[in-house]
Amino acid sequence: MADSSGTTLMDLITADPTPATSSSSSSTSAPPPSATSSTSLSSTLGKPATEKKSKRATLMQIQNDTISAAKAAVRTNIMPQKQKKKPVSYSQLARSIHELAATSDQRSSQRQLVQHVFPKLAVYNSVDPSLAPSLLMLNQQCEDKSVLRYVYYYLARILSDTGSQGLSSGGGIPTPNWDALADIDAVGGVTRADVVPRIIEQLSAEATNADVEFHARRLQSLKALTYAPSTNSDILSRLYEIVFGILEKVGDPSQKKKKGILGGKGGDKESIIRSNLQYASLSALRRLPLDPGNPAFLHYAVLGISSADPVAVRNALEIVSEIAARDPYAVAMALGKQVQPGGALQDVLHLHDVLARVSLARLCCTISRAKALDERPDIRSQFNSVLYQLLLDPSERVCFEAILCVLGKYDSAERTEERASGWYRLTREILKLPDASSKESSKDKSQKIKRPQPLIKLVMRRLESSFRSFSRPVLHAAARVVQEMGKSRAAAFALGIQDVDEGAHVNTFADASDLNDSDESTHPESIRRTSSVSNGTAGRDTIAGMLASLMEVVRTTVACECVYVRAMVIKALIWMQGPFDSFDELESIIASELSDPAWSAGLLNDVLLTLHARFKASPDMAVTLLEIARIFATKVPGKVDADVLQLLWKTCLVGAGPDGKHKALEAVTIVLDLPPPQPGSMLGLTSVDRVSASDPKSALALQRLVQAAVWFLGENANYAASEYAWESATPPGTALMMLDADKMVAAASSRNPTLAGALTRLQRCAFSGSWEALTTMAIRSGEPFRLQIYEFLHTLAQGGLQSQLSDVHLSNGEDQGASGTGLGVLLSPMIKVLDEMYSAQDDLIKEVRNHDNAKKEWTDDELKKLYETHERLLDLVSLFCYVPRTKYLPLGPISAKLIDIYRTRHNISASTGLSDPAVATGISDLIYESSKTPAAAEPDALDDDLVNAWAANLGDDGLWGNNAPAMNRVNEFLAGAGTDAPEVDEENIISRPSVSYDDMWAKTLLETTELEEDDAKSLGSSSPDSTGSVETSISSHFGGMSYPSLFSSRPNSYGADKASRGSGPSIYEGISSPIREEPPPYSSPGMYRNESFENPLAGTGSRSFESQDDERISSGNPQFGSALYDFTAGGDDELSLTAGEEVEIEYEVDGWFYVKKKRPGRDGKMAGLVPVLYVNQP
Amino acid sequence: MILAVLFANAEGNILIERFHGVPAEERLHWRSFLVKLGADNLKGVKNEELLVACHKSVYIVYTILGDVSIYVVGKDAYDELALSEVIFTITSAVKDVCGKPPTERRFLDKYGRICLCLDEIVWKGYLENTEKDRIKRLIRLKPPTEF
């Protein structure tokens, strides 16, 4: 039966208690006489009869009744007048419309339509095109205004429906793909393609109907027309024609209405009609695609600014400001005198429409900054003056927009120069109201601000008062404005604008200009630049003083209850933080904030990204920012995105300069000393129990973070420490002699404390898989580091030797019992490569000695052998990490000469390019080498080149920008992108405020089977002590060689890493996994469909998706049905049906059934989606 | 651009939703995000007290009115303050239609008319009419300014 879509919202609405039933609905669930079995089922629940419960009972009754009633009544009774049970299914509604349309002249039909049919139809998100003929008929014949209003509404929805699987822009209950259904639809096979031209035809005729009686309908049809698909150029040009046609008639300035009658009271009929039409056509024009080549747009939009209708003015201004962004010169010319005192733009200042004034601000900003108007400073300053006046606007929205415009933020493109001059403007310029301001404005307000005011003072005062607001949006916006201010300020400092002297006394400008007031009052240019007078007085009236007092207020705002406001405040503080200010206060604010569990991971990462952006603006701040990032890593390791954090480390490491490198690396290594899990228990497998006991999720995340840090250290420690084997002067033999471990450690730390520190940290967390990182370091470092690591790995693999060695690696004080770890297998390849290198070095030294003793020259064969060993070792080493092949000497520095001799003799080029096994095996992308080969070939410049390369990459993102996931996030963030849907944490899905009935039901039924399984699953996913996740985390050590490194980036394997995690026992990665994309069932699956009135439309059910799947499958009794009509699959996941075919219904989704057939159909498919309406359920 | 307007009841069931410029596959995420946001924060909030959130550069303003929570999502020009204007217009229209902060029942009784109001307030992702009386006239198929 067609009403099987089980739509809760429709149920709720059709539960509408008519007078007859309303009395019972509010008290108990006592079923009315006609109650069916399902009603009694709900009353056996024995729960207190809440309103909801009784509603359910009523609903069920009505729904059940409706099925039978609809069968009996609707079909026969054309006017179901006193029918208590309203139609609930879409097809019944549709049928009613067809029937009622035919009798639309009758009052009762009209009432039925307005009160029952149309409101219920609104629940669906799209409208069947086959309704169009009836709607059009109603449109022509019915005279009832309420009916007609609905008709326009639905016609617009048909026009706007893109037909994509029942998901239109409208929202509501998803409905089937009407066009796909239409081919075989019993209603008559009408598709959108059939009806859209007819609708447009009729609406266009109405839109051009000049009859005064028809006036209101004309406006509505114009509106409905804007929903027509704008991709169709025929329709579009037709719409332009209609709109411009109307505007031509009404926009004639000679007949323009006078000002001051905005409400329309007392206006004559003709002019009101004109302004209404102007409103409707400008609103329509605003929704149509802007055609910059068409001068009519600008012309009519400029006329519209003088319209009597405030909404028309807003739309006109929006159009004009959009055009101004492309062609400021034309707009400025077209606006002409409008901007001058008494002009239309000045009137907008007092228009009671916030968004109109916002558009005005943008318009003024665009024109006053336009390069095209460099020749016309007068025009620019006029617009500038209007912009500055908007700083006094009573609405925060407008004032803040004006501030942002002044600050140089008015589009998404961030230009440092623009920002810097924005800061200059804000701190230097002065607002002086034009003397000839319009009369309305010269009330009390303008009295107060008659005296010219420095912008900065105005802005600060305004912001401070906004921060005292109780409204959270205002606080949020104010913090955002401060953040933008910080950006502009940072830009000004970055460009080194000499004039930025924040100690200057701002009143000096004002006073100076005050004195000249009389002289300049005749001057059209009311805003003047004044040179800064720096007297260095610190105090309330210096910029620094004002900033300090503002920041005081900003800081107090962290007391706001709303975490989003606090996040914005912290971002503002980060931006306002100067590179040389003390950041103790900020640090303590952030630290105390982070202990608040209300912070979501997304929000925290946003702040991390802000740190990134801040670093980009002021590389000087690298160390400060790293310190802040460190707080994140230590306080909320479970919430931060390790990739973003790593990227921040890296960019800061590169940006920190030679002096900051050590500090930068410290910030990273600190992660390995994280406090939450105590030393000794934190990193080993044994620790997991303890951490997971408190919070399994964050323990897992912590491990990931630690791995990230380990990998980062391995990859970048050598860079940070500027320690490279190929630049090491120490011959290997020297180190070999220092076999005493303590001496070795001492030598190491005196030689390079940075690297030694990193090494110690890495050794300490050997159980986190740091051996790979250590191997990388061993390969890249000279002695004694390599030997130190070699011995450590050896100990780890073999065990039993630690007493002979230093206890560095055991600093946690526990006997790790290396022999029992079973790590030998994992470590042996790494030890082997070092073994080979050392033995080859030994051999070489022997050979050299032999040759020296015998005073023999090296023969070609000997050289060849040596060279082959060299190449073989290089290949071997390249398997582990990237090394510059041209310079790397696995055989030690003494081999350099000999290999060089052989190369020259045999004319072998140093760079081997593609034969590099690292390329062949795909372990490394070798981005560095492939794009920077010249640099790598230049022996002495490597280090600098690395830095330069990276510094450059930070600027243009060329190397990284497109493939590193974290980098994408950073770039997106910097670009201000953000339409992606937010991810909802896993726990969200469980957090439904109340335990609903079907939850309980599901529990009792499924408790013993699926729920346990689910629990086990989710445990496996989130708690690392289950074997499954240990496996995943170990495997990710190996899959996890994906972290960014200065040497090589392997961003592509990041995905693989993720995938491998996802393919573990969990779908832990959450909502972003494809499984989550599947829309939730809008009605409950299978057998408890009737009971689940609670079933949310939102689909944010209390159950996780996996468990839903399980329920579907496990709900046991499959439902069978038969195809009512033929259905042709419209997509890959759909299934074609032949009428009468038997199917097994698996579950329902969005008005679709997932069904299985007994045998494959013509297309060979056995299972897929079919529209609910097409299947008959017994 | 106003990306979404969403009405939900106390249980988190969505009563009305209007998306604009949001890809179909993201709508589910938005729905659950918003409903979760409301469930976490709307308890004990006064009628029409505005709450704010943001995600990347998208702003969210939401509030509660009677039994119904209302969420508005926007970006670009529709920042938190502009959305406050939008939500204010919506709440006053709903109150106007329902006579007072609505119960869920009342809201559903007036469902059709609320949809029409919304149609006049948000038009293709932009805020259109803001005045209560004007909206009232327009949903009765009267011209915005009476003559």
PDB file of N, CA and C in Angstrom, chain B residues 18-79:
ATOM      1  N   ARG B  18      15.045  23.621   5.372  1.00  0.00           N
ATOM      2  CA  ARG B  18      15.229  24.250   4.073  1.00  0.00           C
ATOM      3  C   ARG B  18      16.723  24.382   3.868  1.00  0.00           C
ATOM      4  N   PHE B  19      17.226  23.709   2.872  1.00  0.00           N
ATOM      5  CA  PHE B  19      18.656  23.837   2.586  1.00  0.00           C
ATOM      6  C   PHE B  19      18.832  24.650   1.320  1.00  0.00           C
ATOM      7  N   HIS B  20      19.890  25.360   1.294  1.00  0.00           N
ATOM      8  CA  HIS B  20      20.217  26.029   0.052  1.00  0.00           C
ATOM      9  C   HIS B  20      21.710  25.980  -0.157  1.00  0.00           C
ATOM     10  N   GLY B  21      22.106  25.428  -1.285  1.00  0.00           N
ATOM     11  CA  GLY B  21      23.529  25.363  -1.587  1.00  0.00           C
ATOM     12  C   GLY B  21      24.278  24.364  -0.726  1.00  0.00           C
ATOM     13  N   VAL B  22      23.569  23.431  -0.134  1.00  0.00           N
ATOM     14  CA  VAL B  22      24.242  22.380   0.629  1.00  0.00           C
ATOM     15  C   VAL B  22      24.082  21.078  -0.143  1.00  0.00           C
ATOM     16  N   PRO B  23      25.177  20.461  -0.520  1.00  0.00           N
ATOM     17  CA  PRO B  23      25.065  19.209  -1.270  1.00  0.00           C
ATOM     18  C   PRO B  23      24.278  18.173  -0.474  1.00  0.00           C
ATOM     19  N   ALA B  24      23.549  17.370  -1.210  1.00  0.00           N
ATOM     20  CA  ALA B  24      22.644  16.429  -0.554  1.00  0.00           C
ATOM     21  C   ALA B  24      23.381  15.556   0.448  1.00  0.00           C
ATOM     22  N   GLU B  25      24.606  15.188   0.134  1.00  0.00           N
ATOM     23  CA  GLU B  25      25.293  14.252   1.017  1.00  0.00           C
ATOM     24  C   GLU B  25      25.744  14.925   2.312  1.00  0.00           C
ATOM     25  N   GLU B  26      25.777  16.239   2.320  1.00  0.00           N
ATOM     26  CA  GLU B  26      26.189  16.910   3.557  1.00  0.00           C
ATOM     27  C   GLU B  26      25.009  17.203   4.482  1.00  0.00           C
ATOM     28  N   ARG B  27      23.823  17.060   3.953  1.00  0.00           N
ATOM     29  CA  ARG B  27      22.668  17.491   4.756  1.00  0.00           C
ATOM     30  C   ARG B  27      22.494  16.643   5.989  1.00  0.00           C
ATOM     31  N   LEU B  28      22.758  15.373   5.820  1.00  0.00           N
ATOM     32  CA  LEU B  28      22.623  14.473   6.964  1.00  0.00           C
ATOM     33  C   LEU B  28      23.552  14.916   8.089  1.00  0.00           C
ATOM     34  N   HIS B  29      24.771  15.270   7.695  1.00  0.00           N
ATOM     35  CA  HIS B  29      25.727  15.708   8.705  1.00  0.00           C
ATOM     36  C   HIS B  29      25.263  16.979   9.382  1.00  0.00           C
ATOM     37  N   TRP B  30      24.741  17.887   8.592  1.00  0.00           N
ATOM     38  CA  TRP B  30      24.254  19.123   9.179  1.00  0.00           C
ATOM     39  C   TRP B  30      23.126  18.854  10.150  1.00  0.00           C
ATOM     40  N   ARG B  31      22.212  18.003   9.708  1.00  0.00           N
ATOM     41  CA  ARG B  31      21.084  17.682  10.582  1.00  0.00           C
ATOM     42  C   ARG B  31      21.571  17.178  11.917  1.00  0.00           C
ATOM     43  N   SER B  32      22.436  16.184  11.872  1.00  0.00           N
ATOM     44  CA  SER B  32      22.821  15.605  13.161  1.00  0.00           C
ATOM     45  C   SER B  32      23.665  16.584  13.966  1.00  0.00           C
ATOM     46  N   PHE B  33      24.487  17.349  13.268  1.00  0.00           N
ATOM     47  CA  PHE B  33      25.296  18.342  13.980  1.00  0.00           C
ATOM     48  C   PHE B  33      24.409  19.343  14.701  1.00  0.00           C
ATOM     49  N   LEU B  34      23.413  19.845  13.995  1.00  0.00           N
ATOM     50  CA  LEU B  34      22.566  20.869  14.592  1.00  0.00           C
ATOM     51  C   LEU B  34      21.737  20.309  15.729  1.00  0.00           C
ATOM     52  N   VAL B  35      21.188  19.149  15.501  1.00  0.00           N
ATOM     53  CA  VAL B  35      20.344  18.573  16.541  1.00  0.00           C
ATOM     54  C   VAL B  35      21.164  18.283  17.788  1.00  0.00           C
ATOM     55  N   LYS B  36      22.376  17.823  17.559  1.00  0.00           N
ATOM     56  CA  LYS B  36      23.268  17.564  18.686  1.00  0.00           C
ATOM     57  C   LYS B  36      23.615  18.865  19.421  1.00  0.00           C
ATOM     58  N   LEU B  37      23.861  19.884  18.628  1.00  0.00           N
ATOM     59  CA  LEU B  37      24.163  21.188  19.196  1.00  0.00           C
ATOM     60  C   LEU B  37      23.024  21.642  20.099  1.00  0.00           C
ATOM     61  N   GLY B  38      21.819  21.470  19.592  1.00  0.00           N
ATOM     62  CA  GLY B  38      20.660  21.868  20.368  1.00  0.00           C
ATOM     63  C   GLY B  38      20.511  21.029  21.625  1.00  0.00           C
ATOM     64  N   ALA B  39      20.697  19.727  21.470  1.00  0.00           N
ATOM     65  CA  ALA B  39      20.534  18.843  22.621  1.00  0.00           C
ATOM     66  C   ALA B  39      21.538  19.202  23.710  1.00  0.00           C
ATOM     67  N   ASP B  40      22.733  19.601  23.290  1.00  0.00           N
ATOM     68  CA  ASP B  40      23.768  19.926  24.275  1.00  0.00           C
ATOM     69  C   ASP B  40      23.542  21.267  24.951  1.00  0.00           C
ATOM     70  N   ASN B  41      23.013  22.198  24.211  1.00  0.00           N
ATOM     71  CA  ASN B  41      23.060  23.574  24.702  1.00  0.00           C
ATOM     72  C   ASN B  41      21.723  24.224  24.994  1.00  0.00           C
ATOM     73  N   LEU B  42      20.659  23.671  24.456  1.00  0.00           N
ATOM     74  CA  LEU B  42      19.407  24.406  24.554  1.00  0.00           C
ATOM     75  C   LEU B  42      18.640  24.148  25.836  1.00  0.00           C
ATOM     76  N   LYS B  43      19.173  23.306  26.674  1.00  0.00           N
ATOM     77  CA  LYS B  43      18.436  23.018  27.911  1.00  0.00           C
ATOM     78  C   LYS B  43      18.451  24.240  28.814  1.00  0.00           C
ATOM     79  N   GLY B  44      17.277  24.599  29.268  1.00  0.00           N
ATOM     80  CA  GLY B  44      17.201  25.701  30.205  1.00  0.00           C
ATOM     81  C   GLY B  44      17.408  27.072  29.590  1.00  0.00           C
ATOM     82  N   VAL B  45      17.455  27.113  28.288  1.00  0.00           N
ATOM     83  CA  VAL B  45      17.625  28.405  27.624  1.00  0.00           C
ATOM     84  C   VAL B  45      16.263  29.067  27.504  1.00  0.00           C
ATOM     85  N   LYS B  46      16.269  30.382  27.688  1.00  0.00           N
ATOM     86  CA  LYS B  46      15.014  31.109  27.597  1.00  0.00           C
ATOM     87  C   LYS B  46      14.547  31.155  26.145  1.00  0.00           C
ATOM     88  N   ASN B  47      13.260  31.313  25.982  1.00  0.00           N
ATOM     89  CA  ASN B  47      12.720  31.489  24.642  1.00  0.00           C
ATOM     90  C   ASN B  47      13.448  32.617  23.930  1.00  0.00           C
ATOM     91  N   GLU B  48      13.851  32.345  22.720  1.00  0.00           N
ATOM     92  CA  GLU B  48      14.431  33.360  21.837  1.00  0.00           C
ATOM     93  C   GLU B  48      15.797  33.856  22.265  1.00  0.00           C
ATOM     94  N   GLU B  49      16.372  33.276  23.290  1.00  0.00           N
ATOM     95  CA  GLU B  49      17.754  33.629  23.589  1.00  0.00           C
ATOM     96  C   GLU B  49      18.629  33.017  22.492  1.00  0.00           C
ATOM     97  N   LEU B  50      19.506  33.843  21.947  1.00  0.00           N
ATOM     98  CA  LEU B  50      20.249  33.369  20.786  1.00  0.00           C
ATOM     99  C   LEU B  50      21.543  32.684  21.209  1.00  0.00           C
ATOM    100  N   LEU B  51      21.789  31.535  20.621  1.00  0.00           N
ATOM    101  CA  LEU B  51      23.043  30.838  20.851  1.00  0.00           C
ATOM    102  C   LEU B  51      23.812  30.814  19.540  1.00  0.00           C
ATOM    103  N   VAL B  52      25.100  30.656  19.659  1.00  0.00           N
ATOM    104  CA  VAL B  52      25.916  30.785  18.459  1.00  0.00           C
ATOM    105  C   VAL B  52      26.906  29.635  18.381  1.00  0.00           C
ATOM    106  N   ALA B  53      27.263  29.289  17.164  1.00  0.00           N
ATOM    107  CA  ALA B  53      28.310  28.302  16.950  1.00  0.00           C
ATOM    108  C   ALA B  53      28.908  28.587  15.588  1.00  0.00           C
ATOM    109  N   CYS B  54      30.063  28.039  15.337  1.00  0.00           N
ATOM    110  CA  CYS B  54      30.567  28.153  13.972  1.00  0.00           C
ATOM    111  C   CYS B  54      31.345  26.899  13.630  1.00  0.00           C
ATOM    112  N   HIS B  55      31.400  26.653  12.342  1.00  0.00           N
ATOM    113  CA  HIS B  55      32.133  25.500  11.847  1.00  0.00           C
ATOM    114  C   HIS B  55      32.858  25.984  10.607  1.00  0.00           C
ATOM    115  N   LYS B  56      34.206  25.980  10.675  1.00  0.00           N
ATOM    116  CA  LYS B  56      34.989  26.618   9.624  1.00  0.00           C
ATOM    117  C   LYS B  56      34.476  28.051   9.467  1.00  0.00           C
ATOM    118  N   SER B  57      34.110  28.464   8.264  1.00  0.00           N
ATOM    119  CA  SER B  57      33.642  29.840   8.146  1.00  0.00           C
ATOM    120  C   SER B  57      32.127  29.909   8.045  1.00  0.00           C
ATOM    121  N   VAL B  58      31.482  28.867   8.503  1.00  0.00           N
ATOM    122  CA  VAL B  58      30.028  28.844   8.483  1.00  0.00           C
ATOM    123  C   VAL B  58      29.516  29.156   9.886  1.00  0.00           C
ATOM    124  N   TYR B  59      28.520  29.996   9.942  1.00  0.00           N
ATOM    125  CA  TYR B  59      28.002  30.408  11.242  1.00  0.00           C
ATOM    126  C   TYR B  59      26.658  29.742  11.509  1.00  0.00           C
ATOM    127  N   ILE B  60      26.405  29.545  12.757  1.00  0.00           N
ATOM    128  CA  ILE B  60      25.145  28.932  13.151  1.00  0.00           C
ATOM    129  C   ILE B  60      24.574  29.755  14.295  1.00  0.00           C
ATOM    130  N   VAL B  61      23.334  30.131  14.153  1.00  0.00           N
ATOM    131  CA  VAL B  61      22.653  30.782  15.258  1.00  0.00           C
ATOM    132  C   VAL B  61      21.395  29.976  15.514  1.00  0.00           C
ATOM    133  N   TYR B  62      21.134  29.709  16.770  1.00  0.00           N
ATOM    134  CA  TYR B  62      19.967  28.897  17.047  1.00  0.00           C
ATOM    135  C   TYR B  62      19.325  29.342  18.338  1.00  0.00           C
ATOM    136  N   THR B  63      18.102  28.933  18.484  1.00  0.00           N
ATOM    137  CA  THR B  63      17.357  29.352  19.652  1.00  0.00           C
ATOM    138  C   THR B  63      16.209  28.380  19.876  1.00  0.00           C
ATOM    139  N   ILE B  64      15.496  28.633  20.910  1.00  0.00           N
ATOM    140  CA  ILE B  64      14.346  27.780  21.184  1.00  0.00           C
ATOM    141  C   ILE B  64      13.120  28.661  21.319  1.00  0.00           C
ATOM    142  N   LEU B  65      12.017  28.160  20.820  1.00  0.00           N
ATOM    143  CA  LEU B  65      10.778  28.914  20.875  1.00  0.00           C
ATOM    144  C   LEU B  65       9.677  27.926  21.225  1.00  0.00           C
ATOM    145  N   GLY B  66       9.204  28.018  22.443  1.00  0.00           N
ATOM    146  CA  GLY B  66       8.220  27.029  22.876  1.00  0.00           C
ATOM    147  C   GLY B  66       8.839  25.650  22.843  1.00  0.00           C
ATOM    148  N   ASP B  67       8.167  24.738  22.156  1.00  0.00           N
ATOM    149  CA  ASP B  67       8.688  23.371  22.069  1.00  0.00           C
ATOM    150  C   ASP B  67       9.628  23.179  20.890  1.00  0.00           C
ATOM    151  N   VAL B  68       9.793  24.236  20.142  1.00  0.00           N
ATOM    152  CA  VAL B  68      10.474  24.071  18.867  1.00  0.00           C
ATOM    153  C   VAL B  68      11.824  24.766  18.923  1.00  0.00           C
ATOM    154  N   SER B  69      12.844  24.079  18.456  1.00  0.00           N
ATOM    155  CA  SER B  69      14.133  24.763  18.346  1.00  0.00           C
ATOM    156  C   SER B  69      14.367  25.129  16.880  1.00  0.00           C
ATOM    157  N   ILE B  70      14.982  26.268  16.702  1.00  0.00           N
ATOM    158  CA  ILE B  70      15.164  26.799  15.358  1.00  0.00           C
ATOM    159  C   ILE B  70      16.650  27.020  15.124  1.00  0.00           C
ATOM    160  N   TYR B  71      17.144  26.548  14.002  1.00  0.00           N
ATOM    161  CA  TYR B  71      18.565  26.681  13.674  1.00  0.00           C
ATOM    162  C   TYR B  71      18.689  27.388  12.331  1.00  0.00           C
ATOM    163  N   VAL B  72      19.619  28.302  12.260  1.00  0.00           N
ATOM    164  CA  VAL B  72      19.883  28.951  10.984  1.00  0.00           C
ATOM    165  C   VAL B  72      21.379  28.872  10.731  1.00  0.00           C
ATOM    166  N   VAL B  73      21.730  28.466   9.531  1.00  0.00           N
ATOM    167  CA  VAL B  73      23.133  28.302   9.177  1.00  0.00           C
ATOM    168  C   VAL B  73      23.428  29.207   7.990  1.00  0.00           C
ATOM    169  N   GLY B  74      24.503  29.958   8.074  1.00  0.00           N
ATOM    170  CA  GLY B  74      24.812  30.846   6.958  1.00  0.00           C
ATOM    171  C   GLY B  74      26.296  31.062   6.813  1.00  0.00           C
ATOM    172  N   LYS B  75      26.655  31.655   5.706  1.00  0.00           N
ATOM    173  CA  LYS B  75      28.073  32.006   5.524  1.00  0.00           C
ATOM    174  C   LYS B  75      28.160  33.320   4.767  1.00  0.00           C
ATOM    175  N   ASP B  76      29.389  33.780   4.553  1.00  0.00           N
ATOM    176  CA  ASP B  76      29.649  35.060   3.893  1.00  0.00           C
ATOM    177  C   ASP B  76      28.920  36.190   4.596  1.00  0.00           C
ATOM    178  N   ALA B  77      28.045  36.858   3.834  1.00  0.00           N
ATOM    179  CA  ALA B  77      27.379  38.023   4.426  1.00  0.00           C
ATOM    180  C   ALA B  77      26.493  37.612   5.594  1.00  0.00           C
ATOM    181  N   TYR B  78      26.058  36.377   5.598  1.00  0.00           N
ATOM    182  CA  TYR B  78      25.194  35.934   6.687  1.00  0.00           C
ATOM    183  C   TYR B  78      26.049  35.402   7.838  1.00  0.00           C
ATOM    184  N   ASP B  79      26.657  36.328   8.535  1.00  0.00           N
ATOM    185  CA  ASP B  79      27.445  35.943   9.692  1.00  0.00           C
ATOM    186  C   ASP B  79      26.526  35.837  10.903  1.00  0.00           C
TER     187      ASP B  79
END
